[in-house]
PDB file of C-alpha atoms and ligand atoms in Angstrom:
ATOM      1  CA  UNK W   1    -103.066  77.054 -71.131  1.00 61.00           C
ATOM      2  CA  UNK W   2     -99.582  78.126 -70.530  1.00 76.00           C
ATOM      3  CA  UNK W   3     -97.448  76.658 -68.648  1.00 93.00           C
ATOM      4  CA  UNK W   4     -97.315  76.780 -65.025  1.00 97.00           C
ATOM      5  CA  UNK W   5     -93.567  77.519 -63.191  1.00 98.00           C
ATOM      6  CA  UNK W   6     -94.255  77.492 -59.416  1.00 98.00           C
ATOM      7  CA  UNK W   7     -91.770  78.808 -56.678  1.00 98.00           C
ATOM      8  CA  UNK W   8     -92.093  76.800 -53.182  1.00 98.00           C
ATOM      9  CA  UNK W   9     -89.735  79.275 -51.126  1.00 98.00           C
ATOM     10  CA  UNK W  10     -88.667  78.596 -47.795  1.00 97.00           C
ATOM     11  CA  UNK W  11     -86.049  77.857 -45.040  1.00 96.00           C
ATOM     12  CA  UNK W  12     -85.947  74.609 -45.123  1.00 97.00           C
ATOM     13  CA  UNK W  13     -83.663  74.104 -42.232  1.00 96.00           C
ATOM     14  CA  UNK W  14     -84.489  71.178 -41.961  1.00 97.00           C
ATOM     15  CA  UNK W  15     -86.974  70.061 -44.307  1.00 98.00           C
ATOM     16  CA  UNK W  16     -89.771  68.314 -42.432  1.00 98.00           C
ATOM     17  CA  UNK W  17     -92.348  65.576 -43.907  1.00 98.00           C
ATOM     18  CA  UNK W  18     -95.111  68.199 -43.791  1.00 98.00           C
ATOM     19  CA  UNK W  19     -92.405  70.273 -46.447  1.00 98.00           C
ATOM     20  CA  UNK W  20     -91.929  66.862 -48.710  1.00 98.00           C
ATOM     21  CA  UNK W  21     -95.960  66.438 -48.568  1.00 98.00           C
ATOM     22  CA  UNK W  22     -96.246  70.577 -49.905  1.00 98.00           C
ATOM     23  CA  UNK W  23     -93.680  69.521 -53.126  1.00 98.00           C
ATOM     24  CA  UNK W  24     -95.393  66.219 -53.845  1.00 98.00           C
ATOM     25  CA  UNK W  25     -98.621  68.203 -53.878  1.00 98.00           C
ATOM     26  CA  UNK W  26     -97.481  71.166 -55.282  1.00 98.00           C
ATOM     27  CA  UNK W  27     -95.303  68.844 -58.277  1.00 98.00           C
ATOM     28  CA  UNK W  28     -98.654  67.705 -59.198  1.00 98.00           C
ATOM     29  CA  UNK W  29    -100.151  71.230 -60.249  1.00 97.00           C
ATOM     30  CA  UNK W  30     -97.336  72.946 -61.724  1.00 98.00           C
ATOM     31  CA  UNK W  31     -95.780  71.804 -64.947  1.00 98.00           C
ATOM     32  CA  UNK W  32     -92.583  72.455 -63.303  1.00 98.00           C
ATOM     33  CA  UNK W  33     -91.860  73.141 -59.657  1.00 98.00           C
ATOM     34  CA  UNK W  34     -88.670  75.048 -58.249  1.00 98.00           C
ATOM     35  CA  UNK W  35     -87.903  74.954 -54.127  1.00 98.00           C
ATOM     36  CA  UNK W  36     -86.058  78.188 -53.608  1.00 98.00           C
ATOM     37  CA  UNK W  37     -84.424  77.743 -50.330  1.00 97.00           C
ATOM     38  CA  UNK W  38     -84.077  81.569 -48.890  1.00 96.00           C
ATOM     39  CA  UNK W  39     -80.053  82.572 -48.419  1.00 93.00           C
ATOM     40  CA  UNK W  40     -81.663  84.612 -45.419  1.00 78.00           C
ATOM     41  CA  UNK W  41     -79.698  86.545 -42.599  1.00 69.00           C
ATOM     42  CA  UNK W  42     -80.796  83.552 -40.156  1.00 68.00           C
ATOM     43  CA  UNK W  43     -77.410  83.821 -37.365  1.00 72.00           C
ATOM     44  CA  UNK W  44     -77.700  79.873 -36.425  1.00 85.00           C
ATOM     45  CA  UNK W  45     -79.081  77.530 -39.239  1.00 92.00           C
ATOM     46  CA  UNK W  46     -78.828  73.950 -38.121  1.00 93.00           C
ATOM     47  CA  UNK W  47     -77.881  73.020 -41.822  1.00 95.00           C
ATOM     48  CA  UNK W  48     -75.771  75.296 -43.932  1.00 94.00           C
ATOM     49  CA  UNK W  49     -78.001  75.791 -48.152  1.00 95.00           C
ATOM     50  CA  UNK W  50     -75.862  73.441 -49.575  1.00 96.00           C
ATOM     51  CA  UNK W  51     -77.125  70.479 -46.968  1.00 97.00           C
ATOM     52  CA  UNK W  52     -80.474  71.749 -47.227  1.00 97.00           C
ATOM     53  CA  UNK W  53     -80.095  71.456 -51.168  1.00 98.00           C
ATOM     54  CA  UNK W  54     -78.688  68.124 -50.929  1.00 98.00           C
ATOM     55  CA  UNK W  55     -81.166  66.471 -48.857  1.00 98.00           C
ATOM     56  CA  UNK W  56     -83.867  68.541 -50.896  1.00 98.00           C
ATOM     57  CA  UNK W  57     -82.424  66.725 -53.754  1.00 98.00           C
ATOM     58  CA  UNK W  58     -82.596  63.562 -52.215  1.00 98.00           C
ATOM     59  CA  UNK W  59     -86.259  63.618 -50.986  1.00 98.00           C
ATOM     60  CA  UNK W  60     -87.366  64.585 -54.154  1.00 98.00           C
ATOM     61  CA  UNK W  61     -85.512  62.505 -56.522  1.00 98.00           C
ATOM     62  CA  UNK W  62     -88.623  60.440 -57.162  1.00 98.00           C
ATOM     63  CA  UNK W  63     -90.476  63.844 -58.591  1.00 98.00           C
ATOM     64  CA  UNK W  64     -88.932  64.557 -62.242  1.00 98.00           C
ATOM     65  CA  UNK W  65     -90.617  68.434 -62.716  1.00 98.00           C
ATOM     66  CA  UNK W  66     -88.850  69.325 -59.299  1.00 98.00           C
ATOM     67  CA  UNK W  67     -85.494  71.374 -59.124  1.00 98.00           C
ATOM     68  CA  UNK W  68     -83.849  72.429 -56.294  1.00 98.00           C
ATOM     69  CA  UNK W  69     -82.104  76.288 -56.141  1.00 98.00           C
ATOM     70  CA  UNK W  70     -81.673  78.940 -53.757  1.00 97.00           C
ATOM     71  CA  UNK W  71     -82.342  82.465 -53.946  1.00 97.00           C
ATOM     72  CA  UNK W  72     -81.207  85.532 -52.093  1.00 95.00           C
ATOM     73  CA  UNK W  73     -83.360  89.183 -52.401  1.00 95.00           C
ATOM     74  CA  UNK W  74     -86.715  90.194 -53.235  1.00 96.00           C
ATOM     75  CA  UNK W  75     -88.805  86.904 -53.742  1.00 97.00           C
ATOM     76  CA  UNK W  76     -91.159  88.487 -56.813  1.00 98.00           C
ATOM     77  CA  UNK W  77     -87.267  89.655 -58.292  1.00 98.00           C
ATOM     78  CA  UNK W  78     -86.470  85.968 -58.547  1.00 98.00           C
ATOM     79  CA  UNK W  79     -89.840  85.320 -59.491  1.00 98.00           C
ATOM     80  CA  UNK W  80     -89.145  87.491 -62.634  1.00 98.00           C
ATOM     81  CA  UNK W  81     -85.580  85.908 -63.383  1.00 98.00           C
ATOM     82  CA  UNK W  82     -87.149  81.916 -63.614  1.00 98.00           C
ATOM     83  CA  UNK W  83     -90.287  82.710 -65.305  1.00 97.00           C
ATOM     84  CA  UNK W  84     -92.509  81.756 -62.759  1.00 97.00           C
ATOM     85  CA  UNK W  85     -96.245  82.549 -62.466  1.00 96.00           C
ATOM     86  CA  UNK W  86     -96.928  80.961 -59.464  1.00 98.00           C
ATOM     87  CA  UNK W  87     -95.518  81.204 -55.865  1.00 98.00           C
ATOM     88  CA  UNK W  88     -96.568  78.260 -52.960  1.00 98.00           C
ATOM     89  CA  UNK W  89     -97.212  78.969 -49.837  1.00 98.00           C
ATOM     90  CA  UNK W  90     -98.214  76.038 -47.180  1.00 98.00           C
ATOM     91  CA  UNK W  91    -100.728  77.307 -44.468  1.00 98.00           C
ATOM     92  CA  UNK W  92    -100.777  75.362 -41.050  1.00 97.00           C
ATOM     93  CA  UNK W  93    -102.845  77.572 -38.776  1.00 95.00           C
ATOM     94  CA  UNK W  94    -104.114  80.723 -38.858  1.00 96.00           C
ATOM     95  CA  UNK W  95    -100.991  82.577 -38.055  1.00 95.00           C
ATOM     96  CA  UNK W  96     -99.784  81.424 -41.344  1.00 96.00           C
ATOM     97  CA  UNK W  97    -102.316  83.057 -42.890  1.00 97.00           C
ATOM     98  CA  UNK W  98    -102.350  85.929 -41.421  1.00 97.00           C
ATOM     99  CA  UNK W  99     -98.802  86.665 -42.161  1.00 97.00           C
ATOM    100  CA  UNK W 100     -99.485  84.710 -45.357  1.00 98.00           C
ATOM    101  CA  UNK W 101    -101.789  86.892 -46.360  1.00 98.00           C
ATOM    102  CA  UNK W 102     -99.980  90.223 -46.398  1.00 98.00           C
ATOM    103  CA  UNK W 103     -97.025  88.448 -47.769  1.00 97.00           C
ATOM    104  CA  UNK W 104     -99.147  87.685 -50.842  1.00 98.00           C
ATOM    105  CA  UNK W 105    -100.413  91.134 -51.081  1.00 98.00           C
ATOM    106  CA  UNK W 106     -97.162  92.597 -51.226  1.00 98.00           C
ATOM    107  CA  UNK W 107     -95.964  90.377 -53.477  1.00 98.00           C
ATOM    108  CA  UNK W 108     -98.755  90.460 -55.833  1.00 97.00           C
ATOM    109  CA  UNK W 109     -98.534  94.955 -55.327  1.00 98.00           C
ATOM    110  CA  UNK W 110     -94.869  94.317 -56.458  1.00 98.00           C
ATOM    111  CA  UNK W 111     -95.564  91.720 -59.302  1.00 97.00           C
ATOM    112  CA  UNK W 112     -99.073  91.015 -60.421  1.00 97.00           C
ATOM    113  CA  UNK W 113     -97.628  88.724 -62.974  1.00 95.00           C
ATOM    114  CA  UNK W 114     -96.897  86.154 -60.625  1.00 96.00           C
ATOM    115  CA  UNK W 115     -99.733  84.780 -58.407  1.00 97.00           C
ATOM    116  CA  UNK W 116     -99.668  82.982 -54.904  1.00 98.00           C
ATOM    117  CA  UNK W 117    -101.412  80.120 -53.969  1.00 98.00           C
ATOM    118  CA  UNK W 118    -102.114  78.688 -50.712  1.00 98.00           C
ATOM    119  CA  UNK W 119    -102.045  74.758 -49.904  1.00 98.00           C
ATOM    120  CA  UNK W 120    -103.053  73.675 -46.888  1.00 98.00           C
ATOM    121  CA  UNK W 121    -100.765  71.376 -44.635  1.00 98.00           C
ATOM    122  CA  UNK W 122    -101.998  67.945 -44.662  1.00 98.00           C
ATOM    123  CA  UNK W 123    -103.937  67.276 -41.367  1.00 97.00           C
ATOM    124  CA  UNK W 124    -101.068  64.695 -40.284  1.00 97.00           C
ATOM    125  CA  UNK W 125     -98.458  67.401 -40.504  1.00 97.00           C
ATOM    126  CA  UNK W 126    -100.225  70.551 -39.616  1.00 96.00           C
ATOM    127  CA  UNK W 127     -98.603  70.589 -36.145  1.00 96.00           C
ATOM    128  CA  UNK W 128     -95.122  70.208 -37.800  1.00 97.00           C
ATOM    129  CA  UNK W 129     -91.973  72.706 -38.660  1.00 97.00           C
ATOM    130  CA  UNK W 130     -88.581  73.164 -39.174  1.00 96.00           C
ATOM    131  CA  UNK W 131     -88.112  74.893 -36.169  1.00 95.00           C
ATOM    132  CA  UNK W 132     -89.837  72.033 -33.626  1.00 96.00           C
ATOM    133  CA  UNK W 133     -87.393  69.885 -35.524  1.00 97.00           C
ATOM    134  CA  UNK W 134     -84.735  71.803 -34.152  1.00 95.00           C
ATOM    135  CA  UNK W 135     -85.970  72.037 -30.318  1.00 95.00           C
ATOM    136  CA  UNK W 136     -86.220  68.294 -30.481  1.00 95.00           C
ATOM    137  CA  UNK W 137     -83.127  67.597 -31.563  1.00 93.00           C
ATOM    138  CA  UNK W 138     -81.530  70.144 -29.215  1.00 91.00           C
ATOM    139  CA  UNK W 139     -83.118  68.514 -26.529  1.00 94.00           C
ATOM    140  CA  UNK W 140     -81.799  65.087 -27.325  1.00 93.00           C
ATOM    141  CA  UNK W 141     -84.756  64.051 -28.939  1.00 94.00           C
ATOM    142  CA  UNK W 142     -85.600  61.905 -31.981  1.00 95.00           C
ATOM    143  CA  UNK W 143     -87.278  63.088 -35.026  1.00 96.00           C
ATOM    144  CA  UNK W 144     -87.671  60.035 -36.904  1.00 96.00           C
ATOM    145  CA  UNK W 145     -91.357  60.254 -37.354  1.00 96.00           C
ATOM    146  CA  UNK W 146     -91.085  63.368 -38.512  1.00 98.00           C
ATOM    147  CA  UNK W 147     -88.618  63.998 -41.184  1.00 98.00           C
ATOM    148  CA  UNK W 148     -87.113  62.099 -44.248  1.00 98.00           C
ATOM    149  CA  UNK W 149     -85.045  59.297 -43.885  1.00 97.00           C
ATOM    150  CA  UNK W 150     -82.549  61.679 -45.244  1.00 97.00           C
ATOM    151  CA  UNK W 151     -82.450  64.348 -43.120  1.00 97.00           C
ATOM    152  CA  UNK W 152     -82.916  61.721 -40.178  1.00 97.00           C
ATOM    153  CA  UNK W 153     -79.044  60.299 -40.921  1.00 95.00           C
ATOM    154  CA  UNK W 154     -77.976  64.250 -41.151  1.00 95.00           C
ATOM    155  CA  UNK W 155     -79.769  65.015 -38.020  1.00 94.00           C
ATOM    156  CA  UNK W 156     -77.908  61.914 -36.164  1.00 89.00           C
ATOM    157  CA  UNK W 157     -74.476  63.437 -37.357  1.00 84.00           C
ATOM    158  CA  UNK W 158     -75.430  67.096 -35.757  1.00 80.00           C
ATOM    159  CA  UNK W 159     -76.973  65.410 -32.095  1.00 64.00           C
TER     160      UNK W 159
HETATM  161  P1  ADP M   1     -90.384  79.930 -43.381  1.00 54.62           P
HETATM  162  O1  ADP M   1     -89.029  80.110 -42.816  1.00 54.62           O
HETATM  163  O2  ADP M   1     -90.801  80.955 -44.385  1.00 54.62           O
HETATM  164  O3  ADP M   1     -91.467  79.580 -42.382  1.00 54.62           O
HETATM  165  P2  ADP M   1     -90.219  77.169 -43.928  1.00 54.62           P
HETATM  166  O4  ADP M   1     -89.050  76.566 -44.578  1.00 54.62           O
HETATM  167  O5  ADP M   1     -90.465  76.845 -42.507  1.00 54.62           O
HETATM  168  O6  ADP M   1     -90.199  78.686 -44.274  1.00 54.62           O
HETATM  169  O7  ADP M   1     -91.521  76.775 -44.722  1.00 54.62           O
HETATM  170  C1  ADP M   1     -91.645  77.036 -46.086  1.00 54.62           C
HETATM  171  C2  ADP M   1     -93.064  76.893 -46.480  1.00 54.62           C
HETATM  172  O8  ADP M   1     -93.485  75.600 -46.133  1.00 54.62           O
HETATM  173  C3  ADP M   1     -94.042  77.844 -45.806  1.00 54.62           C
HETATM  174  O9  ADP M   1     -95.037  78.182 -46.748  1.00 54.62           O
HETATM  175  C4  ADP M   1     -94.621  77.039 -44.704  1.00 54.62           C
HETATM  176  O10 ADP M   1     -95.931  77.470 -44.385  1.00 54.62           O
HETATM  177  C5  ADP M   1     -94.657  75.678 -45.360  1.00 54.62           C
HETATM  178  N1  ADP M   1     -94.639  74.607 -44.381  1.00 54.62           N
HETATM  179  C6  ADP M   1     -93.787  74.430 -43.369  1.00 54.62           C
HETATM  180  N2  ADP M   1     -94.092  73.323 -42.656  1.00 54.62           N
HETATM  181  C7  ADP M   1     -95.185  72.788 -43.257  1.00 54.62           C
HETATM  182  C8  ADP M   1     -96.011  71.649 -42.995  1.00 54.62           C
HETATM  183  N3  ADP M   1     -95.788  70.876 -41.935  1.00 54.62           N
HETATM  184  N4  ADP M   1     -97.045  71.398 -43.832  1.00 54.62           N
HETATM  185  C9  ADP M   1     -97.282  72.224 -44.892  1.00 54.62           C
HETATM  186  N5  ADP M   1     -96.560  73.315 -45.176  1.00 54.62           N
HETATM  187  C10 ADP M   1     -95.530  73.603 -44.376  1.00 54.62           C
END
């Protein structure tokens, strides 16, 4: 069988437990696994790519066929550039899928070479994102319990 090259794209900002659950997963299925963080137009990130790719790094050290790189552009046109066959996609709820779905369907209109596949979150983390991260910690909150110890001492600096 050839070998697989997945894509886990995403934000990232900041990456949660439920995230470092996805690339364990995903690590296990894929020969090699890239996380694409997204250089998106996003006004206010929390943490700037290269923070994001540092503590991606960090969390992941432990998982050899994981590398860490960002991406700006079409997804499927980055896709094309590393090779990759498969794209991950973590589904919480059904809104995810939904918007998921048609993500995938583009994706696969644009590049049928390159096929998505959908994990879902872990039951433990299914209530969990980047962006309740950030409401907790704007609110003076503490999201120990759910993000890396790594982004935890990052998150203490920013507070
Ligand atoms: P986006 O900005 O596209 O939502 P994120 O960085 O928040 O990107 O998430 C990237 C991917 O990780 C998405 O597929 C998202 O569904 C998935 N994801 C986010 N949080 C979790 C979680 N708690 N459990 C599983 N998958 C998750």
């Amino acid at each position: 069988m050839a070998s697989l090259v997945a894509i886990y794209p995403g934000s990232f900002d900041p990456p949660t437990n439920g995230h470092l659950d996805l690339i364990s997963r995903a690590a296990r299925l894929a020969n090699h696994l890239i996380v694409a963080i997204l250089r998106n137009t996003q006004k206010q990130p929390l943490f700037t790519i290269e923070e994001r790719a540092e503590m991606l790094k960090e969390i992941s050290a432990h998982l050899p066929n994981v590398e860490i790189d960002c991406f700006d552009g079409l997804l499927v046109d980055y896709a094309a550039r590393r090779k990759a066959n498969l794209i991950v996609r973590g589904i919480r709820t059904v809104a995810d899928y939904e918007v998921e779905l048609q993500m995938a369907h583009l994706n696969s209109r644009m590049r049928p070479q390159t096929e998505t596949v959908f994990l879902p979150a872990s039951a433990e983390y299914s209530f969990l994102s980047s962006r309740m991260v950030k409401e907790i910690i704007m609110l003076g909150g503490d999201a120990a319990n759910f993000v890396p110890e790594a982004v935890q001492r990052r998150l203490k600096r920013v507070n």
